[in-house]
Amino acid sequence: MTVSLSTVEDKTRATIGVRLFTVLAWVPERRALRRVHSSHPAEYPVGGEKTVEVAAGWLERCITGQEPYFGADNAAVREIFADHELIDSLGCGAVINVPVVDDGRTLGVLNLLDAEGSYDDDSVAMARSLAPLAVPALRELLEETR
């Protein structure tokens, strides 16, 4: 049985804490990220796509390098995300983005956001340990859209 992205959200909420949780699927043909799960569907609807409205180094780090991005404060969020005002309005000022990797291929990214100061290096390590839970659901979603 495939673990749903809602279950991944619930586990993340219980172990790390999160105000805003989204999952983005990587669409390499378009170099785009498509939102496939959202804890806040009014503000961040499923199906929305981001091309490069994030800093160039972010794509290189998370998608190509398969390394998490950790922004501990509002300044880090502002630096990376074009929609930082909406993020701020939700009370979020810290972010962890963790790539979801399957057999060497980046399938997508888990996005955890909470109040400034909510996350630390231990939070990043914990988020990284949860990312594999999303592999089956993302794999299934990506196969459906091919």
Tab-separated table of C-alpha atoms in Angstrom:
chain	number	residue	atom	x	y	z
A	1	MET	CA	0.000	0.000	0.000
A	2	THR	CA	1.297	3.419	-0.980
A	3	VAL	CA	1.738	5.942	1.817
A	4	SER	CA	-0.310	8.994	0.885
A	5	LEU	CA	1.162	12.485	0.873
A	6	SER	CA	-1.386	13.346	3.597
A	7	THR	CA	0.233	10.673	5.755
A	8	VAL	CA	3.662	12.166	5.057
A	9	GLU	CA	2.242	15.555	6.109
A	10	ASP	CA	0.803	14.063	9.315
A	11	LYS	CA	4.126	12.404	10.208
A	12	THR	CA	5.979	15.650	9.493
A	13	ARG	CA	3.548	17.636	11.635
A	14	ALA	CA	3.924	15.140	14.507
A	15	THR	CA	7.732	14.855	14.439
A	16	ILE	CA	9.024	18.248	13.286
A	17	GLY	CA	6.080	20.649	13.241
A	18	VAL	CA	4.844	22.588	10.247
A	19	ARG	CA	2.423	25.442	9.485
A	20	LEU	CA	2.572	25.108	5.708
A	21	PHE	CA	3.385	21.792	4.031
A	22	THR	CA	3.484	21.299	0.276
A	23	VAL	CA	4.893	18.653	-2.017
A	24	LEU	CA	6.163	19.575	-5.461
A	25	ALA	CA	6.762	17.044	-8.244
A	26	TRP	CA	9.757	17.750	-10.500
A	27	VAL	CA	8.887	17.880	-14.209
A	28	PRO	CA	12.327	17.838	-15.871
A	29	GLU	CA	11.005	18.283	-19.428
A	30	ARG	CA	9.756	21.752	-18.464
A	31	ARG	CA	12.201	22.429	-15.626
A	32	ALA	CA	9.114	23.039	-13.514
A	33	LEU	CA	7.829	22.060	-10.113
A	34	ARG	CA	4.132	21.098	-9.950
A	35	ARG	CA	2.315	21.227	-6.605
A	36	VAL	CA	0.761	17.824	-5.884
A	37	HIS	CA	-0.111	18.280	-2.195
A	38	SER	CA	-0.871	21.300	-0.028
A	39	SER	CA	-1.891	21.886	3.573
A	40	HIS	CA	-3.228	25.289	2.423
A	41	PRO	CA	-5.081	24.656	-0.872
A	42	ALA	CA	-6.658	28.143	-0.938
A	43	GLU	CA	-3.267	29.889	-0.923
A	44	TYR	CA	-1.242	27.103	-2.568
A	45	PRO	CA	-3.582	25.059	-4.788
A	46	VAL	CA	-2.687	21.601	-6.030
A	47	GLY	CA	-1.778	21.765	-9.706
A	48	GLY	CA	-0.008	25.107	-9.451
A	49	GLU	CA	3.389	25.205	-11.121
A	50	LYS	CA	6.603	27.021	-10.346
A	51	THR	CA	9.195	27.427	-12.994
A	52	VAL	CA	12.163	29.458	-11.916
A	53	GLU	CA	10.583	31.879	-9.479
A	54	VAL	CA	13.105	30.722	-6.924
A	55	ALA	CA	16.784	31.582	-6.807
A	56	ALA	CA	18.887	29.743	-9.389
A	57	GLY	CA	21.084	28.200	-6.698
A	58	TRP	CA	18.026	26.573	-5.118
A	59	LEU	CA	17.305	24.392	-8.173
A	60	GLU	CA	20.968	23.448	-8.421
A	61	ARG	CA	21.095	22.516	-4.738
A	62	CYS	CA	17.763	20.687	-4.267
A	63	ILE	CA	16.995	19.195	-7.662
A	64	THR	CA	20.419	18.597	-9.209
A	65	GLY	CA	22.506	18.225	-6.045
A	66	GLN	CA	19.732	16.430	-4.109
A	67	GLU	CA	20.626	18.350	-0.958
A	68	PRO	CA	18.142	20.036	1.405
A	69	TYR	CA	17.787	23.803	1.579
A	70	PHE	CA	17.411	25.277	5.077
A	71	GLY	CA	16.335	28.869	5.549
A	72	ALA	CA	16.241	29.599	9.278
A	73	ASP	CA	14.710	33.073	9.163
A	74	ASN	CA	12.588	35.578	7.245
A	75	ALA	CA	15.630	36.957	5.421
A	76	ALA	CA	16.457	33.507	4.018
A	77	VAL	CA	12.834	32.995	2.922
A	78	ARG	CA	12.774	36.431	1.219
A	79	GLU	CA	16.030	35.677	-0.574
A	80	ILE	CA	14.768	32.432	-2.143
A	81	PHE	CA	11.000	32.778	-2.712
A	82	ALA	CA	9.179	35.273	-4.909
A	83	ASP	CA	5.990	34.622	-2.885
A	84	HIS	CA	7.653	35.515	0.443
A	85	GLU	CA	4.891	38.016	1.317
A	86	LEU	CA	2.235	35.274	1.178
A	87	ILE	CA	4.538	32.964	3.160
A	88	ASP	CA	4.986	35.697	5.779
A	89	SER	CA	1.220	36.316	5.959
A	90	LEU	CA	0.773	32.659	6.975
A	91	GLY	CA	3.122	33.190	9.917
A	92	CYS	CA	6.006	31.364	8.290
A	93	GLY	CA	9.580	32.590	8.453
A	94	ALA	CA	11.611	29.379	8.326
A	95	VAL	CA	11.795	26.784	5.565
A	96	ILE	CA	13.182	23.343	4.921
A	97	ASN	CA	13.065	21.993	1.361
A	98	VAL	CA	14.003	18.326	1.086
A	99	PRO	CA	14.428	16.534	-2.235
A	100	VAL	CA	12.572	13.253	-2.663
A	101	VAL	CA	14.971	10.912	-4.455
A	102	ASP	CA	14.218	7.499	-5.963
A	103	ASP	CA	17.092	5.390	-7.277
A	104	GLY	CA	19.210	8.464	-7.981
A	105	ARG	CA	16.383	10.428	-9.654
A	106	THR	CA	14.840	13.521	-8.057
A	107	LEU	CA	11.058	13.043	-8.031
A	108	GLY	CA	10.180	16.215	-6.177
A	109	VAL	CA	10.546	18.242	-3.012
A	110	LEU	CA	8.922	18.334	0.423
A	111	ASN	CA	8.449	21.928	1.600
A	112	LEU	CA	8.132	22.529	5.323
A	113	LEU	CA	7.482	26.029	6.593
A	114	ASP	CA	6.909	27.301	10.115
A	115	ALA	CA	7.535	30.364	12.281
A	116	GLU	CA	10.982	31.949	12.222
A	117	GLY	CA	13.297	30.072	14.579
A	118	SER	CA	11.217	26.862	14.524
A	119	TYR	CA	13.793	24.751	12.710
A	120	ASP	CA	17.415	23.797	13.254
A	121	ASP	CA	19.903	21.286	11.845
A	122	ASP	CA	18.158	18.451	13.719
A	123	SER	CA	14.887	19.437	12.013
A	124	VAL	CA	16.618	19.223	8.624
A	125	ALA	CA	17.968	15.751	9.455
A	126	MET	CA	14.501	14.609	10.562
A	127	ALA	CA	12.876	16.030	7.399
A	128	ARG	CA	15.479	14.248	5.315
A	129	SER	CA	14.604	10.961	7.036
A	130	LEU	CA	10.893	11.464	6.195
A	131	ALA	CA	11.414	12.249	2.483
A	132	PRO	CA	11.628	8.575	1.379
A	133	LEU	CA	8.052	8.069	2.626
A	134	ALA	CA	6.892	10.249	-0.284
A	135	VAL	CA	8.672	8.200	-2.981
A	136	PRO	CA	5.840	5.743	-3.818
A	137	ALA	CA	3.152	8.455	-4.005
A	138	LEU	CA	5.318	10.767	-6.132
A	139	ARG	CA	6.383	7.925	-8.399
A	140	GLU	CA	2.715	7.029	-8.940
A	141	LEU	CA	1.703	10.647	-9.629
A	142	LEU	CA	4.538	11.161	-12.102
A	143	GLU	CA	3.697	7.942	-13.965
A	144	GLU	CA	0.042	9.026	-14.247
A	145	THR	CA	1.006	12.313	-15.889
A	146	ARG	CA	3.468	10.921	-18.445
